[in-house]
CSV table of C-alpha atoms in Angstrom, one decimal:
chain,number,residue,atom,x,y,z
A,253,MET,CA,99.5,186.3,-199.5
A,254,ARG,CA,96.8,187.9,-201.5
A,255,LEU,CA,95.9,190.5,-198.9
A,256,PHE,CA,94.8,193.2,-201.3
A,257,GLY,CA,93.6,191.2,-204.3
A,258,LYS,CA,90.0,192.3,-204.0
A,259,LEU,CA,91.1,195.9,-203.8
A,260,ILE,CA,92.5,195.9,-207.3
A,261,ALA,CA,89.1,196.8,-208.8
A,262,ALA,CA,89.8,200.3,-209.6
A,263,ALA,CA,87.0,202.5,-210.6
A,264,ALA,CA,87.2,204.3,-214.0
A,265,MET,CA,88.3,207.7,-212.8
A,266,SER,CA,90.5,210.2,-214.4
A,267,VAL,CA,93.5,211.6,-212.5
A,268,ALA,CA,92.1,213.7,-209.7
A,269,PHE,CA,93.6,216.3,-207.4
A,270,THR,CA,92.5,217.4,-204.0
A,271,VAL,CA,93.5,221.0,-203.5
A,272,ASN,CA,92.3,223.5,-201.1
A,273,PRO,CA,92.1,226.8,-203.0
A,274,ALA,CA,92.4,228.8,-199.9
A,275,GLN,CA,95.9,227.5,-199.3
A,276,ALA,CA,98.8,229.9,-200.0
A,277,GLN,CA,101.0,229.4,-203.0
A,278,ASP,CA,104.1,228.7,-200.9
A,279,ASP,CA,102.4,225.8,-199.1
A,280,VAL,CA,104.5,222.6,-199.1
A,281,LYS,CA,103.0,220.5,-201.9
A,282,ILE,CA,103.0,216.8,-201.1
A,283,ALA,CA,101.7,214.4,-203.8
A,284,LEU,CA,100.3,211.1,-202.5
A,285,VAL,CA,100.5,208.8,-205.5
A,286,VAL,CA,98.5,205.6,-205.2
A,287,LYS,CA,98.4,202.4,-207.3
A,288,ALA,CA,95.1,203.4,-208.8
A,289,LEU,CA,92.2,205.8,-207.9
A,290,GLY,CA,88.9,204.4,-206.7
A,291,ILE,CA,90.4,201.8,-204.2
A,292,GLY,CA,89.1,202.0,-200.7
A,293,PHE,CA,92.4,201.2,-199.0
A,294,PHE,CA,94.1,204.2,-200.7
A,295,GLU,CA,91.1,206.5,-200.2
A,296,ALA,CA,91.5,205.7,-196.5
A,297,ALA,CA,95.2,206.6,-196.7
A,298,HIS,CA,94.2,209.9,-198.3
A,299,GLU,CA,92.1,210.6,-195.2
A,300,GLY,CA,95.2,210.1,-193.1
A,301,ALA,CA,97.2,212.4,-195.4
A,302,LYS,CA,94.6,215.1,-195.0
A,303,GLU,CA,94.8,214.7,-191.2
A,304,ALA,CA,98.5,215.1,-191.2
A,305,ALA,CA,98.3,218.2,-193.5
A,306,GLU,CA,95.8,219.8,-191.2
A,307,GLU,CA,98.0,219.1,-188.2
A,308,LEU,CA,101.1,220.4,-189.9
A,309,GLY,CA,99.5,223.5,-191.4
A,310,GLY,CA,100.7,225.1,-194.7
A,311,VAL,CA,100.6,221.8,-196.5
A,312,GLU,CA,98.7,221.0,-199.8
A,313,ILE,CA,97.9,217.4,-200.4
A,314,ILE,CA,97.7,216.3,-204.0
A,315,TYR,CA,96.0,212.9,-204.1
A,316,THR,CA,96.5,211.2,-207.4
A,317,GLY,CA,97.1,208.0,-209.3
A,318,PRO,CA,96.4,206.3,-212.6
A,319,THR,CA,93.0,204.8,-213.5
A,320,ASP,CA,94.4,201.3,-213.3
A,321,THR,CA,97.3,199.6,-211.5
A,322,THR,CA,100.0,200.1,-214.1
A,323,ALA,CA,103.5,201.4,-213.9
A,324,GLU,CA,102.9,203.3,-217.2
A,325,GLY,CA,100.0,205.2,-215.6
A,326,GLN,CA,102.0,206.1,-212.5
A,327,ILE,CA,104.9,207.3,-214.7
A,328,GLU,CA,102.5,209.7,-216.5
A,329,VAL,CA,101.2,211.0,-213.2
A,330,ILE,CA,104.7,211.5,-211.8
A,331,ASN,CA,105.8,213.4,-214.9
A,332,SER,CA,102.9,215.7,-214.4
A,333,LEU,CA,103.8,216.2,-210.8
A,334,ILE,CA,107.4,217.1,-211.8
A,335,ALA,CA,106.0,219.7,-214.2
A,336,GLN,CA,104.0,221.2,-211.3
A,337,ASN,CA,107.2,221.4,-209.3
A,338,VAL,CA,105.7,219.7,-206.2
A,339,ASP,CA,107.9,219.6,-203.1
A,340,ALA,CA,107.5,215.8,-202.4
A,341,ILE,CA,106.2,212.7,-204.0
A,342,ALA,CA,105.1,209.7,-201.8
A,343,VAL,CA,104.3,206.7,-204.0
A,344,SER,CA,102.9,203.2,-203.5
A,345,ALA,CA,104.5,201.6,-206.5
A,346,ASN,CA,102.9,199.3,-209.1
A,347,ASP,CA,106.4,198.3,-210.2
A,348,ARG,CA,109.5,198.3,-208.0
A,349,ASP,CA,111.9,199.1,-210.9
A,350,ALA,CA,109.9,200.7,-213.7
A,351,LEU,CA,109.3,203.9,-211.8
A,352,VAL,CA,113.0,204.4,-211.0
A,353,PRO,CA,114.1,206.6,-214.0
A,354,THR,CA,111.1,208.9,-213.6
A,355,LEU,CA,111.6,209.2,-209.8
A,356,LYS,CA,115.3,209.8,-210.3
A,357,LYS,CA,114.4,212.7,-212.6
A,358,ALA,CA,112.1,214.1,-209.8
A,359,MET,CA,114.9,213.9,-207.3
A,360,ASP,CA,117.3,215.6,-209.7
A,361,ARG,CA,114.8,218.5,-209.8
A,362,GLY,CA,115.0,218.7,-206.0
A,363,ILE,CA,111.8,216.9,-205.3
A,364,THR,CA,111.7,214.7,-202.2
A,365,VAL,CA,110.7,211.1,-203.1
A,366,ILE,CA,109.6,208.4,-200.8
A,367,SER,CA,107.8,205.1,-201.3
A,368,TRP,CA,105.2,203.7,-198.9
A,369,ASP,CA,103.1,200.5,-198.8
A,370,SER,CA,104.6,199.1,-202.0
A,371,GLY,CA,108.2,200.0,-202.4
A,372,VAL,CA,110.5,201.4,-205.1
A,373,ALA,CA,114.0,200.2,-205.6
A,374,PRO,CA,116.5,202.1,-203.5
A,375,GLU,CA,117.9,204.1,-206.4
A,376,GLY,CA,114.5,205.6,-207.1
A,377,ARG,CA,113.6,206.9,-203.7
A,378,GLN,CA,115.1,208.4,-200.5
A,379,MET,CA,113.4,206.0,-198.1
A,380,HIS,CA,110.7,203.4,-198.0
A,381,LEU,CA,108.0,203.1,-195.3
A,382,ASN,CA,106.8,199.5,-194.7
A,383,PRO,CA,103.4,199.2,-193.0
A,384,SER,CA,105.0,196.9,-190.4
A,385,SER,CA,108.0,194.5,-189.8
A,386,ASN,CA,108.2,190.8,-189.9
A,387,ALA,CA,109.0,190.7,-186.2
A,388,LEU,CA,106.1,192.9,-185.3
A,389,ILE,CA,103.7,190.8,-187.4
A,390,GLY,CA,104.9,187.6,-185.9
A,391,GLU,CA,104.6,188.8,-182.3
A,392,MET,CA,101.1,190.3,-182.9
A,393,CYS,CA,99.8,187.0,-184.2
A,394,VAL,CA,100.9,185.1,-181.1
A,395,LYS,CA,99.7,187.9,-178.8
A,396,MET,CA,96.2,187.9,-180.3
A,397,ALA,CA,96.0,184.1,-179.8
A,398,ALA,CA,97.3,184.3,-176.3
A,399,GLU,CA,94.9,187.0,-175.2
A,400,HIS,CA,91.9,184.8,-175.7
A,401,LEU,CA,93.1,181.4,-174.5
A,402,PRO,CA,91.0,180.2,-171.6
A,403,GLU,CA,92.8,180.4,-168.3
A,404,GLY,CA,95.9,181.6,-170.3
A,405,GLY,CA,96.8,178.4,-172.0
A,406,GLY,CA,95.9,175.9,-174.7
A,407,ASP,CA,96.7,174.2,-178.0
A,408,VAL,CA,97.2,176.5,-181.0
A,409,ALA,CA,97.7,175.6,-184.6
A,410,ILE,CA,99.0,177.6,-187.6
A,411,LEU,CA,97.3,177.6,-191.0
A,412,SER,CA,99.7,179.1,-193.4
A,413,ALA,CA,99.6,179.7,-197.2
A,414,SER,CA,102.1,177.6,-199.1
A,415,ALA,CA,105.1,175.9,-197.6
A,416,THR,CA,107.4,177.9,-199.8
A,417,ALA,CA,105.8,181.3,-199.2
A,418,THR,CA,108.7,183.4,-198.0
A,419,ASN,CA,106.7,186.0,-196.1
A,420,GLN,CA,104.6,183.3,-194.4
A,421,ASN,CA,107.6,181.3,-193.3
A,422,ILE,CA,109.4,184.4,-192.0
A,423,TRP,CA,106.3,185.3,-190.0
A,424,ILE,CA,106.0,181.8,-188.6
A,425,GLU,CA,109.7,181.9,-187.6
A,426,GLU,CA,109.1,185.2,-185.8
A,427,MET,CA,106.1,183.7,-184.0
A,428,LYS,CA,108.2,180.9,-182.7
A,429,LYS,CA,110.9,183.3,-181.5
A,430,VAL,CA,108.4,185.0,-179.1
A,431,LEU,CA,106.8,181.8,-177.7
A,432,PRO,CA,108.9,182.0,-174.5
A,433,ASN,CA,107.1,185.3,-173.8
A,434,TYR,CA,103.7,183.5,-174.1
A,435,PRO,CA,104.1,180.2,-172.1
A,436,GLY,CA,100.4,179.4,-172.4
A,437,VAL,CA,100.6,179.1,-176.1
A,438,ASN,CA,101.3,175.4,-177.2
A,439,ILE,CA,101.8,175.2,-180.9
A,440,VAL,CA,100.6,171.7,-182.0
A,441,ALA,CA,100.8,171.8,-185.8
A,442,THR,CA,101.5,173.9,-188.9
A,443,VAL,CA,99.5,173.2,-192.0
A,444,TYR,CA,99.3,174.7,-195.5
A,445,GLY,CA,96.2,175.8,-197.5
A,446,ASP,CA,98.2,177.1,-200.4
A,447,ASP,CA,96.1,180.3,-200.3
A,448,LEU,CA,93.2,178.3,-201.8
A,449,ALA,CA,89.9,178.7,-200.0
A,450,ASP,CA,88.8,175.1,-200.3
A,451,LYS,CA,92.1,173.6,-199.3
A,452,SER,CA,92.5,176.0,-196.4
A,453,TYR,CA,89.0,175.1,-195.3
A,454,ARG,CA,89.8,171.4,-195.4
A,455,GLU,CA,93.1,171.9,-193.6
A,456,ALA,CA,91.2,173.8,-190.8
A,457,GLN,CA,88.7,171.0,-190.6
A,458,GLY,CA,91.6,168.6,-190.2
A,459,LEU,CA,93.0,170.6,-187.4
A,460,ILE,CA,89.7,170.7,-185.5
A,461,GLN,CA,89.3,166.9,-185.9
A,462,SER,CA,92.9,166.0,-185.0
A,463,TYR,CA,93.2,168.2,-182.0
A,464,PRO,CA,90.1,168.1,-179.8
A,465,ASP,CA,91.7,170.5,-177.3
A,466,LEU,CA,92.4,173.1,-180.0
A,467,LYS,CA,91.7,176.6,-178.7
A,468,ALA,CA,93.1,178.8,-181.5
A,469,ILE,CA,94.1,178.8,-185.1
A,470,ILE,CA,96.5,181.5,-186.3
A,471,ALA,CA,96.3,182.1,-190.1
A,472,PRO,CA,98.7,184.9,-191.3
A,473,THR,CA,96.9,184.9,-194.7
A,474,SER,CA,93.7,186.6,-195.7
A,475,VAL,CA,92.5,183.5,-197.5
A,476,GLY,CA,93.4,181.1,-194.7
A,477,ILE,CA,91.9,183.2,-191.9
A,478,VAL,CA,88.5,183.4,-193.6
A,479,ALA,CA,88.5,179.7,-194.5
A,480,ALA,CA,89.4,178.8,-190.9
A,481,ALA,CA,86.8,181.0,-189.4
A,482,GLN,CA,84.2,179.4,-191.6
A,483,ALA,CA,85.4,175.9,-190.7
A,484,VAL,CA,85.1,176.7,-187.0
A,485,THR,CA,81.6,178.1,-187.5
A,486,ASP,CA,80.5,175.1,-189.5
A,487,ALA,CA,81.9,172.7,-186.8
A,488,GLY,CA,79.8,174.6,-184.2
A,489,LYS,CA,83.0,175.7,-182.5
A,490,ALA,CA,82.6,179.5,-182.7
A,491,GLY,CA,83.5,180.9,-179.3
A,492,GLU,CA,85.4,177.7,-178.4
A,493,ILE,CA,88.1,177.9,-181.0
A,494,ASN,CA,89.4,181.4,-181.8
A,495,VAL,CA,90.6,182.2,-185.3
A,496,THR,CA,93.1,185.0,-185.6
A,497,GLY,CA,95.9,186.2,-187.8
A,498,LEU,CA,96.0,188.6,-190.7
A,499,GLY,CA,92.8,189.5,-192.6
A,500,LEU,CA,90.7,192.1,-194.3
A,501,PRO,CA,88.0,193.9,-192.2
A,502,SER,CA,85.5,193.5,-195.1
A,503,GLU,CA,86.0,189.7,-195.2
A,504,MET,CA,86.2,189.2,-191.4
A,505,ALA,CA,83.4,191.4,-190.1
A,506,GLY,CA,80.8,188.5,-190.2
A,507,HIS,CA,83.2,186.2,-188.4
A,508,VAL,CA,83.9,188.7,-185.7
A,509,GLU,CA,80.1,189.1,-185.2
A,510,SER,CA,79.6,185.3,-185.0
A,511,GLY,CA,82.4,185.0,-182.4
A,512,ALA,CA,84.6,182.7,-184.6
A,513,SER,CA,87.2,185.4,-184.5
A,514,LYS,CA,87.8,187.6,-181.4
A,515,SER,CA,90.3,189.7,-183.2
A,516,PHE,CA,92.7,189.9,-186.2
A,517,ALA,CA,95.1,192.4,-187.6
A,518,ILE,CA,96.4,194.2,-190.6
A,519,TRP,CA,97.8,197.6,-191.1
A,520,ASN,CA,95.6,200.7,-190.8
A,521,PRO,CA,95.6,202.6,-194.1
A,522,ILE,CA,94.6,205.9,-192.4
A,523,ASP,CA,97.7,205.7,-190.2
A,524,LEU,CA,99.8,204.7,-193.2
A,525,GLY,CA,98.8,207.8,-195.3
A,526,TYR,CA,99.3,210.0,-192.2
A,527,SER,CA,102.7,208.6,-191.6
A,528,ALA,CA,103.9,208.9,-195.2
A,529,THR,CA,102.7,212.5,-195.3
A,530,MET,CA,104.6,213.4,-192.1
A,531,ILE,CA,107.8,211.8,-193.4
A,532,ALA,CA,107.5,213.5,-196.8
A,533,TYR,CA,107.0,216.8,-195.0
A,534,ASN,CA,109.9,216.4,-192.7
A,535,LEU,CA,112.3,215.4,-195.5
A,536,ALA,CA,111.0,218.1,-197.9
A,537,THR,CA,111.5,220.8,-195.3
A,538,GLU,CA,114.9,219.4,-194.2
A,539,LYS,CA,113.7,218.8,-190.7
A,540,ALA,CA,115.0,215.3,-191.1
A,541,MET,CA,117.4,213.4,-193.3
A,542,ALA,CA,116.9,210.0,-195.0
A,543,GLU,CA,120.0,208.0,-194.1
A,544,PRO,CA,120.7,204.7,-192.4
A,545,GLY,CA,120.1,204.9,-188.6
A,546,ALA,CA,118.0,208.1,-188.9
A,547,GLU,CA,114.8,208.5,-187.0
A,548,ILE,CA,112.2,210.5,-188.8
A,549,PRO,CA,109.2,211.9,-186.9
A,550,MET,CA,105.7,210.7,-187.9
A,551,GLY,CA,103.5,212.9,-185.6
A,552,ARG,CA,101.1,210.8,-183.5
A,553,MET,CA,102.7,207.6,-184.9
A,554,GLY,CA,106.0,208.3,-183.2
A,555,SER,CA,109.1,208.0,-185.4
A,556,VAL,CA,110.5,205.5,-188.0
A,557,LYS,CA,114.1,204.3,-187.8
A,558,LEU,CA,115.8,203.6,-191.1
A,559,ASP,CA,117.9,200.5,-191.7
A,560,ASP,CA,120.9,200.2,-194.0
A,561,ASN,CA,118.5,200.2,-197.0
A,562,ASN,CA,116.8,203.3,-195.8
A,563,GLU,CA,113.7,201.3,-195.0
A,564,GLY,CA,111.6,201.4,-191.9
A,565,ALA,CA,108.5,200.0,-190.4
A,566,MET,CA,105.5,202.2,-189.3
A,567,ALA,CA,104.2,200.1,-186.4
A,568,GLU,CA,102.9,196.8,-185.2
A,569,PRO,CA,99.8,195.7,-187.2
A,570,PHE,CA,96.5,197.3,-186.2
A,571,VAL,CA,94.1,195.1,-184.4
A,572,TYR,CA,90.5,194.9,-185.5
A,573,ASP,CA,87.8,193.5,-183.2
A,574,ALA,CA,84.1,194.0,-182.3
A,575,SER,CA,84.9,197.5,-181.0
A,576,ASN,CA,86.1,198.9,-184.4
A,577,ILE,CA,85.2,196.5,-187.2
A,578,ASP,CA,82.2,198.6,-188.3
A,579,ASP,CA,84.5,201.6,-188.9
A,580,PHE,CA,86.6,199.7,-191.4
A,581,LYS,CA,84.5,196.9,-193.0
A,582,ASP,CA,83.3,199.1,-195.8
A,583,ILE,CA,86.8,200.5,-196.5
A,584,PHE,CA,88.8,197.5,-197.4
């Protein structure tokens, strides 16, 4: 799924630091390393990190990253942070493996290292924070469809990416697992748009024509959900067939306004930056340990429980609808 493809349009900015000069020298220094500067998604995560720092007190946030989405650029940034002797590095990696030697050097110097959003191989970090889990994504997709079915029931179809897309297939499996909890949801078909806008549009048209009682289309792909919403609008079915799934606020705002989509979901970057900062702080100050089974506090987001790979999920996907779409459509 190409959820963040449009976000990789980094502005030409030099490495930048956000430092409050009024903070004391012994503040806990947490570096939030992003894939590249100038990307709205990560700038929103920075807002969450600043929120966490203010809540914790005595925390200095260093927001930094390369000028483009390269591992080489992140390695240069991380080496600079090691030289500054920061207390923690929280990185969204451009390369799962390439950062490992540099991050191991950071840990050898006593620096707490976590990854978030886009993970680092286990030997290069203490833990990884996933935005959500497969189970939570699957259940949220079904829940959003069920909430807007007339009289609590109706035909629902799935528009996926490709038939071989691992993440899509896992999410669809998770959707089917929770169907007993949503007896009104009647899955009538699963079709594949291959994450191509034109094919996804045609597949959605086919669903509308083949299933006259269709009440919802679930598209767990940012390409598919936009194409399906457009197909529903073009068929004059906005308000009659609800399109939901996973999408970007910037691409779905118009379809929420038109009524083709009542709601959709994706993670909240503000919450993600907030949670990563809370975790980095608790590990750096030894208020928590990164080990299988551990539960690490994340402030207002609760806590994350680590699995055998020291990975955990932040929360269920964040739902966007008419009540909040304007707050996020210009961010990502």
